[in-house]
Coordinates of C-alpha atoms and ligand atoms in Angstrom, one line a residue:
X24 CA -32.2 -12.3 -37.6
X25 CA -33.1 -14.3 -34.8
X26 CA -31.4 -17.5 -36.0
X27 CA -28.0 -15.3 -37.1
X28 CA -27.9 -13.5 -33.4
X29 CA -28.4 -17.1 -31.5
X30 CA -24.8 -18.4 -33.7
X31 CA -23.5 -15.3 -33.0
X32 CA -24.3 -15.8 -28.8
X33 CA -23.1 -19.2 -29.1
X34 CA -19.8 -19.0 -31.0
X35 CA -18.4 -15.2 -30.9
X36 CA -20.1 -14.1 -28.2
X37 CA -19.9 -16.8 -25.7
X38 CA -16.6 -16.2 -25.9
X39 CA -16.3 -13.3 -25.0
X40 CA -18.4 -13.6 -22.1
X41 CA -16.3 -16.3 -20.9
X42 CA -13.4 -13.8 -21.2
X43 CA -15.5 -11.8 -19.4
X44 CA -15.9 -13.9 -16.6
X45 CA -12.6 -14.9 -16.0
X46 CA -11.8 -11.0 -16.1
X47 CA -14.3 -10.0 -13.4
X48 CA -12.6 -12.9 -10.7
X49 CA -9.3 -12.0 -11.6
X50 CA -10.2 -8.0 -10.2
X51 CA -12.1 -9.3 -7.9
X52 CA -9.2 -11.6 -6.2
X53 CA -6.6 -8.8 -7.0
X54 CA -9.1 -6.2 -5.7
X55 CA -9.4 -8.6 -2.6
X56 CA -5.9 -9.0 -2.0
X57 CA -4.3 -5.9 -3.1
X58 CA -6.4 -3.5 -0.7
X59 CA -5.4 -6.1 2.2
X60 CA -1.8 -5.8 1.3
X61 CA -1.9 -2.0 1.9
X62 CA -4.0 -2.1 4.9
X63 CA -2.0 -1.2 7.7
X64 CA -4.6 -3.7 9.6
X65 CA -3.7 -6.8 7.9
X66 CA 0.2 -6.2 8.2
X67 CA 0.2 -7.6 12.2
X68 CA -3.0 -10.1 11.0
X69 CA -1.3 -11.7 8.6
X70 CA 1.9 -12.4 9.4
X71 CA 3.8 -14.6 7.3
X72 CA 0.6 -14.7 5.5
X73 CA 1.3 -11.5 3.7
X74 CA 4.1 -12.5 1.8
X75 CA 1.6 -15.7 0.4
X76 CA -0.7 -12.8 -0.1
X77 CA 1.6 -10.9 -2.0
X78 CA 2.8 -13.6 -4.2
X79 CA -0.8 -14.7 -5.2
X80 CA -1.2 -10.7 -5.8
X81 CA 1.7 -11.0 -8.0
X82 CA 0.5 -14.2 -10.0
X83 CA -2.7 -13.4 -10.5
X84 CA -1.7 -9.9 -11.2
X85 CA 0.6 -11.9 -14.2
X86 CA -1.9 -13.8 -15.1
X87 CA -4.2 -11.1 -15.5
X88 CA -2.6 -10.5 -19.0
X89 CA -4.2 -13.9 -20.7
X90 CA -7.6 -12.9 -21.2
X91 CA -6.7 -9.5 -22.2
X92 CA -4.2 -11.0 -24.7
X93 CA -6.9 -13.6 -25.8
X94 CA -9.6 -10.0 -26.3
X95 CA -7.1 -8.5 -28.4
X96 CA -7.2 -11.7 -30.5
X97 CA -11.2 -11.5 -31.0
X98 CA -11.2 -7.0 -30.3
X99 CA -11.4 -6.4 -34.1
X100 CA -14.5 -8.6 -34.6
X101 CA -16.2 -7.3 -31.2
X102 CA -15.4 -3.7 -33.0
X103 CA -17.1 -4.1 -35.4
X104 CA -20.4 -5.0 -33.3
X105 CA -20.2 -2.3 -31.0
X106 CA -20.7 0.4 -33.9
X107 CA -22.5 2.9 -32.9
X108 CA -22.3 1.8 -29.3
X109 CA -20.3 4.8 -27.9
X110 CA -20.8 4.1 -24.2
X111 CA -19.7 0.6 -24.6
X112 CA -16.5 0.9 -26.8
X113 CA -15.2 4.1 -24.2
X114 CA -15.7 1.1 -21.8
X115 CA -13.6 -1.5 -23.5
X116 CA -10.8 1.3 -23.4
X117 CA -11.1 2.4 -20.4
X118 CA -10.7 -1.3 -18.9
X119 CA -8.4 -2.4 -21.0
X120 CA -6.2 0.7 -20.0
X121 CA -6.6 0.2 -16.7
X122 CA -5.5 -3.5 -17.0
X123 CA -2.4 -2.8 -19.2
X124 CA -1.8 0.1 -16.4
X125 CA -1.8 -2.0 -13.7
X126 CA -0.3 -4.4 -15.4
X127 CA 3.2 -2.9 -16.6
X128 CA 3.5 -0.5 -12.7
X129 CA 2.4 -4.2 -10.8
X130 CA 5.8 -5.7 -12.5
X131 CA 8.1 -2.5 -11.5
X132 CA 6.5 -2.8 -8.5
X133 CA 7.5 -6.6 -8.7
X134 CA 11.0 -6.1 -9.9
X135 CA 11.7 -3.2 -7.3
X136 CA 14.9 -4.3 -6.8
X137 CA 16.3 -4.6 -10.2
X138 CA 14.3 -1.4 -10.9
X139 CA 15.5 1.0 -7.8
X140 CA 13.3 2.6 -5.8
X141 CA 12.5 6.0 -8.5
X142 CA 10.8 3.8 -10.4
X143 CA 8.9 1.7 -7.5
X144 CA 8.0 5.1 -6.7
X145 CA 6.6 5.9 -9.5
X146 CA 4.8 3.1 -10.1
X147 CA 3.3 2.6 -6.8
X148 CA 1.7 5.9 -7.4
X149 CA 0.0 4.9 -10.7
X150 CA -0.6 1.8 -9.4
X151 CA -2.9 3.5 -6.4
X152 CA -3.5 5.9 -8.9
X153 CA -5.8 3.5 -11.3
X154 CA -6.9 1.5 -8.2
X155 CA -8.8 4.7 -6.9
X156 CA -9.9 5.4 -10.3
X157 CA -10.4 1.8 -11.6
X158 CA -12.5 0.0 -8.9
X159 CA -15.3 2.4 -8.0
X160 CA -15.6 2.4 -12.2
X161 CA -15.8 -1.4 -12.3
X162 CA -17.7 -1.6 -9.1
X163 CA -20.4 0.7 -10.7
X164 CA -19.8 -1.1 -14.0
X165 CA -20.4 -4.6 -12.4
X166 CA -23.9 -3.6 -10.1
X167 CA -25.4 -1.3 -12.5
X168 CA -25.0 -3.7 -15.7
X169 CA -26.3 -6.6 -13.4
X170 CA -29.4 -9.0 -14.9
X171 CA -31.3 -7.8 -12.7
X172 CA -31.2 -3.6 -13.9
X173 CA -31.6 -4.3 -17.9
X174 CA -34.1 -2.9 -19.3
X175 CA -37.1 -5.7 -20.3
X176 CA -36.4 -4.7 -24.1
X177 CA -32.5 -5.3 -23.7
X178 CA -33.3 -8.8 -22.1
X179 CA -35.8 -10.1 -24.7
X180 CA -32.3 -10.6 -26.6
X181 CA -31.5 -13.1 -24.5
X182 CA -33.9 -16.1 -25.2
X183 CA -37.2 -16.0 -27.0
X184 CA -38.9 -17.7 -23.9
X185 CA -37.6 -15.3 -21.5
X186 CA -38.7 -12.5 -24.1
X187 CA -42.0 -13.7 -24.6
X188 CA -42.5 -14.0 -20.9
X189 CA -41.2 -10.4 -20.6
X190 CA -43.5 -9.0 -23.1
X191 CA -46.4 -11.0 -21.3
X192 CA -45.7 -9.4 -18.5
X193 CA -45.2 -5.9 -19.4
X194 CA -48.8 -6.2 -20.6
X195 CA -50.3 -7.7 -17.9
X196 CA -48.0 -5.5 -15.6
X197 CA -48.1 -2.0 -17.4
X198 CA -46.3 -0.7 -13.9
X199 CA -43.1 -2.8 -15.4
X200 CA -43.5 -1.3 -18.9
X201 CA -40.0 -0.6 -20.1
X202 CA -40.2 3.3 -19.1
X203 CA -40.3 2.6 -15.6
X204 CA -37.8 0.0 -15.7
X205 CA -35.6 2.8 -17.4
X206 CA -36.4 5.5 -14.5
X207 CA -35.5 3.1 -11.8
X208 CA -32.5 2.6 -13.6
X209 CA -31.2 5.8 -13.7
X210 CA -32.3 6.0 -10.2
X211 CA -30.4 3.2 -9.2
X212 CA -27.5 4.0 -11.3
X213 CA -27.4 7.8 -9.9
X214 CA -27.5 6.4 -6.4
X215 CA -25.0 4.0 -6.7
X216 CA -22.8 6.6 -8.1
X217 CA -23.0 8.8 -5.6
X218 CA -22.8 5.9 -2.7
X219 CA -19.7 5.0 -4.3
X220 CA -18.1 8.8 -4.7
X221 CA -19.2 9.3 -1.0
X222 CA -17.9 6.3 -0.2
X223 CA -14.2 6.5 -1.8
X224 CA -13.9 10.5 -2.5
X225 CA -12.5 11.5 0.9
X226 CA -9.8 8.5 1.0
X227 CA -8.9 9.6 -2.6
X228 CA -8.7 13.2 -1.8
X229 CA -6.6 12.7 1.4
X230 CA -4.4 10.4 -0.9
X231 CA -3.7 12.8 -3.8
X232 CA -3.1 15.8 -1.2
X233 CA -0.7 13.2 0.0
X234 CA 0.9 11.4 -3.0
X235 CA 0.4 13.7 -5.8
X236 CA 1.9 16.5 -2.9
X237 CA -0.6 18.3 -3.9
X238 CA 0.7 20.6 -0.9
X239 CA -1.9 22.3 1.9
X240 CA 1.4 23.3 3.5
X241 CA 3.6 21.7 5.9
X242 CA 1.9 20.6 9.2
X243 CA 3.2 23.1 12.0
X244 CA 5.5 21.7 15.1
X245 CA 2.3 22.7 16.9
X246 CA 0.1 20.4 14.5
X247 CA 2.7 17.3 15.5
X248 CA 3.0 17.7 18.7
X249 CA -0.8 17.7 19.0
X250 CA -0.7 14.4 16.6
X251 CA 1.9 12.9 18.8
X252 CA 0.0 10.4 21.1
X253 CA 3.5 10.3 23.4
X254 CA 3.9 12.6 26.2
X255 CA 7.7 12.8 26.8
X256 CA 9.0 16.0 28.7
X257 CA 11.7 18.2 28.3
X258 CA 11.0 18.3 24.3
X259 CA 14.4 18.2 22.8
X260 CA 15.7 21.3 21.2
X261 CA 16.7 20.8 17.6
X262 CA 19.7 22.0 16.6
X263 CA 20.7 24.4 14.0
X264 CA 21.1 22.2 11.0
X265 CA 17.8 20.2 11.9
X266 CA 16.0 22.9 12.0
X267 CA 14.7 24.8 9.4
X268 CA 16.1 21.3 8.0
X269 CA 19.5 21.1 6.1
X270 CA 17.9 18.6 3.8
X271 CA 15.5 21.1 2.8
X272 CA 12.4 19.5 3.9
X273 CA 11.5 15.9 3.3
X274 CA 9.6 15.1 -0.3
X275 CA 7.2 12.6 -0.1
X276 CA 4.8 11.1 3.3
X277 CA 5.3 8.2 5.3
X278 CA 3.0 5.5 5.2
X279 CA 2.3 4.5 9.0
X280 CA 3.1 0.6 9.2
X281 CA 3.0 -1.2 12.4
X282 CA 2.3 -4.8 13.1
X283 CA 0.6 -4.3 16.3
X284 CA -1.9 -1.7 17.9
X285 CA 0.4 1.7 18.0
X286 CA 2.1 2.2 21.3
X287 CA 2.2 5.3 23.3
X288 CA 4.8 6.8 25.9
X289 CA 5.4 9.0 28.8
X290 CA 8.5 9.7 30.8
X291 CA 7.3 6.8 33.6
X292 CA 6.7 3.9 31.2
X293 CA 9.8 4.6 28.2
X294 CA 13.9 3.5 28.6
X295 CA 16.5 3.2 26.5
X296 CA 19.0 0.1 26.8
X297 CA 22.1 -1.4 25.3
X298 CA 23.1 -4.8 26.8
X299 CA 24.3 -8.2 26.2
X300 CA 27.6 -8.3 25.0
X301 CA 28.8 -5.1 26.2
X302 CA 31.5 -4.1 28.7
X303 CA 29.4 -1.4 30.3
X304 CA 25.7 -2.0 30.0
X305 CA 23.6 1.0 30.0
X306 CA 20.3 2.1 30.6
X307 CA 18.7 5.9 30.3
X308 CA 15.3 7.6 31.4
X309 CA 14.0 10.2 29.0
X310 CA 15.7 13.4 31.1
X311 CA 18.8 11.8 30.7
X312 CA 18.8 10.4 27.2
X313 CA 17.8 14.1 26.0
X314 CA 21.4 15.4 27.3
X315 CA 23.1 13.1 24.9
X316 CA 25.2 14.7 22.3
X317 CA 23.5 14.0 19.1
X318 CA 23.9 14.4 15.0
X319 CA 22.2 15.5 12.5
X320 CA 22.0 13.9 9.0
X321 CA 20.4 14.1 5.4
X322 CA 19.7 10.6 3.9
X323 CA 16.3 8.7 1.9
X324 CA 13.6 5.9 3.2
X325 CA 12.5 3.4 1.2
X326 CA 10.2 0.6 2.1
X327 CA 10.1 -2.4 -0.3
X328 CA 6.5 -1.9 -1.0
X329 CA 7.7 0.8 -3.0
X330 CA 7.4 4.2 -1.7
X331 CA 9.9 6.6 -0.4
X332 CA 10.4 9.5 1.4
X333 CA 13.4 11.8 0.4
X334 CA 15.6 14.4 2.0
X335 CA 14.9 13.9 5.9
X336 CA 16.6 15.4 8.0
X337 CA 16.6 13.0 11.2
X338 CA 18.4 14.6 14.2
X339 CA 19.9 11.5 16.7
X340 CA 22.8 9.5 18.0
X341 CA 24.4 7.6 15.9
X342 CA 24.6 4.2 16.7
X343 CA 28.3 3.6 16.5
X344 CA 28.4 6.1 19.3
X345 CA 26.3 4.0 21.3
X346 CA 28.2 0.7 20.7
X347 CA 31.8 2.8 21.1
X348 CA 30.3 3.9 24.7
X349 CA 29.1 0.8 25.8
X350 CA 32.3 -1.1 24.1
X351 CA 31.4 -4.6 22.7
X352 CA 32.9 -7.6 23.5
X353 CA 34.7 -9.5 21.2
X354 CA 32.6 -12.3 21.1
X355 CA 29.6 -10.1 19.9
X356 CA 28.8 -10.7 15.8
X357 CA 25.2 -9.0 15.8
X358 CA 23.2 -6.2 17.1
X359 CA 19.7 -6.6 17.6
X360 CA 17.2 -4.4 17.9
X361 CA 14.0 -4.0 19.7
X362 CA 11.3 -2.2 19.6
X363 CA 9.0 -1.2 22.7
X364 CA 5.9 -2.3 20.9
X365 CA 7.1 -5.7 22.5
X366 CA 7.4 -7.9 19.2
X367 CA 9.1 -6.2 16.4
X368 CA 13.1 -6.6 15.8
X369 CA 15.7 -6.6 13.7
X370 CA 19.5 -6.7 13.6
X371 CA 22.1 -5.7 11.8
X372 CA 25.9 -7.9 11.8
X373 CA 28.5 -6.0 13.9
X374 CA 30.7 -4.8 10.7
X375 CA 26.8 -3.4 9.0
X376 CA 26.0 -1.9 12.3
X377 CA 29.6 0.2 11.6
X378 CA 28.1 2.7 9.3
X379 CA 28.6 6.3 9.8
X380 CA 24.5 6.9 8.7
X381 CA 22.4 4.7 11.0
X382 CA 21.1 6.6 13.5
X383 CA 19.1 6.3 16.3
X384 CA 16.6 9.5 15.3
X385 CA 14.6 11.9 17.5
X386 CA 13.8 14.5 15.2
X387 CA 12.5 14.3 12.0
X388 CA 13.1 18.1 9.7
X389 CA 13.3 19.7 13.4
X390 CA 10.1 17.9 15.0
X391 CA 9.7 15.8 17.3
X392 CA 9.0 12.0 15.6
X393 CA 5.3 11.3 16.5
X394 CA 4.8 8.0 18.1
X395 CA 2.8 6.5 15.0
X396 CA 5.6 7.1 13.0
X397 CA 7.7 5.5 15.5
X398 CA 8.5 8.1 18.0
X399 CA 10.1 9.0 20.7
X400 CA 13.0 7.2 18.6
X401 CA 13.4 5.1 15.7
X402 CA 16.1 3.5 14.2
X403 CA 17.0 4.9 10.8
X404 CA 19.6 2.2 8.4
X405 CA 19.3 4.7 5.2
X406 CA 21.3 2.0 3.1
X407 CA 18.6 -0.6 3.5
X408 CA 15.5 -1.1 3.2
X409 CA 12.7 0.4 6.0
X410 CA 12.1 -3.0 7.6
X411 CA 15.1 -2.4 9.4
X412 CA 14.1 1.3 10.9
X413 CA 13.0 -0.3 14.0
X414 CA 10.4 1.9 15.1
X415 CA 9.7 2.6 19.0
X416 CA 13.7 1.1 19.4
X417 CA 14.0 0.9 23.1
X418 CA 16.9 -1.6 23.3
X419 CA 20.3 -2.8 21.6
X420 CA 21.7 -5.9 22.6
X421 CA 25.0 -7.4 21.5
X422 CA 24.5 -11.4 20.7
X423 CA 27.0 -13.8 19.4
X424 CA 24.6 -15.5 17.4
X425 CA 22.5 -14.8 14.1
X426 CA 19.1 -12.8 14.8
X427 CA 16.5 -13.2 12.4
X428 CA 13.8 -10.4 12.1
X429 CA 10.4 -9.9 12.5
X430 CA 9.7 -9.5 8.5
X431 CA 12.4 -11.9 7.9
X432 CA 10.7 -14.5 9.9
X433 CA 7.4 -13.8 8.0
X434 CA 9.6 -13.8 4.1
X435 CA 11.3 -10.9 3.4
X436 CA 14.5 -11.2 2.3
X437 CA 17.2 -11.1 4.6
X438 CA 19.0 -9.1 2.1
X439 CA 18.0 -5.2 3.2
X440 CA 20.2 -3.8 0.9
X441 CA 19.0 -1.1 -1.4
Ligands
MTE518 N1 8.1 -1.6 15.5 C1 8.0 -1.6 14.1 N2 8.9 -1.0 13.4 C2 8.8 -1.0 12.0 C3 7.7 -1.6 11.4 C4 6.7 -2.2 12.2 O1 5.6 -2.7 11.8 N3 6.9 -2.1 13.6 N4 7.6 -1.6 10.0 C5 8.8 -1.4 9.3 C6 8.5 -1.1 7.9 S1 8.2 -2.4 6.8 C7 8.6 0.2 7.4 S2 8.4 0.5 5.7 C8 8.8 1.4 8.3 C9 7.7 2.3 8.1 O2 7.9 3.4 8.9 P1 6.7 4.5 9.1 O3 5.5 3.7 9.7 O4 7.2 5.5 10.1 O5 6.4 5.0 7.8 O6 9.0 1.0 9.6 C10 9.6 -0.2 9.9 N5 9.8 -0.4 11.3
MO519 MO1 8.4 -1.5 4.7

């Protein structure tokens, strides 16, 4: 017996635990990296460094599949040991689903370009989905089936030495006789439960209210306006078809993205400009900006990460109004936007910056936009992707030369199309 289970630990079953291994740091590097990839904190951290981080997210992620491929080479065999080992075969399945899981929404997630944003969507939402589910069960999995918590009659398995030693000391040691070791165990695996589900449960239950839409009814204009850290007076009045919004409502939440601290504003300390290559430059205080005749339009958001946020109804000027009124100069090929957080732009060519749908927004489904989400005003580009949606625009200037972006700078494609 003891000479069959020592071939089988040094053939078969080292195997596996090599699989094993290699399984564990390939979670643990994706678990590392993909919770800083959606950490609003590391987007102004990292920089550049984000778009590294998502690519080794990405390859690891890819190359996730090899051990699980090489398991399914040796699962029949393993089967067959873990007869009558309940617990431990609804473990197999419940990692190996959540591998395969991750694994197919991480490549639409991947491919969100060829795929479209429904299906990013989608995935992004099982993706977050299994994470929620999948870590604190492999974090629990990975302390509570440590060394260190087995059971003394589970370890004298291992090596006869270590087994005899282990049965010396029970005896000499009745306080480490295997039923204590077994109560301390459950202790320890109870509490670790529970410091885990403490933990994790309100994040998870603030995301499924959110993602799933697992509505507690629309916040109140009363409830944003309280969110809203700016402090901009007259409030604009929304009109008729913002408010209750054409568009119905929007479906889905914003995730709040900024690559610095979020800024806040009052009438002293906010503007709006358009210079540069203009004929009549132009600058407004918030009193005045309020008067201007504004629009009201239906349209999606999608960010590249994947999610989106359908039907809003923004309420603003659009920005060919803006250009028509200031009148650009000839020699003007780009507009470039920037944002009063003092670092983030973007730009659009003269002939993109002609669409009827960009908008500089005010009012999002009637509200006012709070300043996390990029309030007093934002820009909205509905055909491309959000990196463009400057948010906290404060300033258009006309320039005769190429700008290149803040994310563009740092990777992203230059390409915003959707
Ligand atoms: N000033 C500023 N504008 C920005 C960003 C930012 O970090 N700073 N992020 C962009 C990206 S990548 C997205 S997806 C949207 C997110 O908008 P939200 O935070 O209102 O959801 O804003 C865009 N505009
Ligand atoms: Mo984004």
């Amino acid at each position: 017996m003891g000479e069959l289970l020592r071939r089988l630990r040094k053939g078969f079953g080292r195997k596996l635990a090599i699989l094993h291994a290699w399984n564990g740091w390939i979670v643990v590097v994706l678990a590392l990296s993909g919770i800083m990839l959606v950490m609003n904190y590391w987007r102004g951290v990292l920089g550049e460094g984000r778009v590294w981080l998502k690519e080794l997210h990405i390859i690891v992620g890819l190359l996730s599949l090899v051990p699980v491929i090489f398991y399914l080479l040796l699962a029949a065999k393993h089967w067959k040991q873990l007869r009558g080992k309940r617990w431990q075969k609804f473990n197999v399945f419940v990692v190996l689903g959540l591998l395969v899981g991750w694994f197919i929404s991480g490549v639409l997630l991947w491919q969100f370009r060829a795929v479209g944003p429904w299906w990013s969507n989608h995935a992004l939402t099982v993706h977050d989905l299994l994470t929620w589910i999948g870590l604190p069960y492999i974090i629990y999995h990975s302390i509570t089936r440590a060394k260190w918590l087995k059971e003394p009659n589970r370890r004298v398995v291992r090596t006869e030495r270590e087994g005899k030693a282990e049965a010396e000391a029970t005896v000499l040691h009745p306080a480490a006789s295997p039923q204590s070791y077994l109560s301390r165990r459950a202790f320890v695996k109870w509490a670790v439960g529970g410091g885990i589900a403490i933990a994790v449960g309100p994040s998870f239950l603030k995301w499924t209210v959110n993602t799933l839409g697992v509505s507690i009814g629309n916040p109140s204009y009363e409830e944003i306006v309280t969110r809203d850290g700016n402090e901009l007076i007259p409030l604009p009045q929304p009109m008729p078809a913002s408010s209750p919004p054409s568009g119905g409502g929007a479906k889905g939440e914003f995730r709040i993205y900024s690559v610095t601290p979020i800024p806040s504003f009052t009438n002293e300390n906010w503007s709006f400009t358009i210079d540069g290559l203009v004929d009549k430059p132009m600058k407004w205080n918030w009193e005045q900006f309020v008067k201007l005749t504004r629009k009201v339009q239906v349209s999606d958001f999608h960010c590249v990460t994947g999610w989106s946020v359908y039907k809003n109804t923004w309420e603003g000027i659009p920005l060919k109004q803006f250009l028509q009124e200031a009148g650009v100069n000839p020699t003007a090929t780009t507009v470039k936007f920037y944002s009063g957080d003092g670092v983030y732009t973007d730009s659009l060519t003269l002939e993109q910056a002609q669409m009827d749908d960009i908008m500089v927004a005010m009012l999002h489904d009637g509200n006012l936009i709070p300043n996390d989400l990029g309030g007093p005003v934002r820009l909205i580009v509905p055909k491309m992707y959000a990196y463009k949606s400057v948010k906290w625009l404060n300033r258009i200037e006309l320039i005769d030369k190429d700008h290149v972006g803040y994310w563009e700078e740092r990777g992203y494609d230059k390409d915003a199309w959707i």
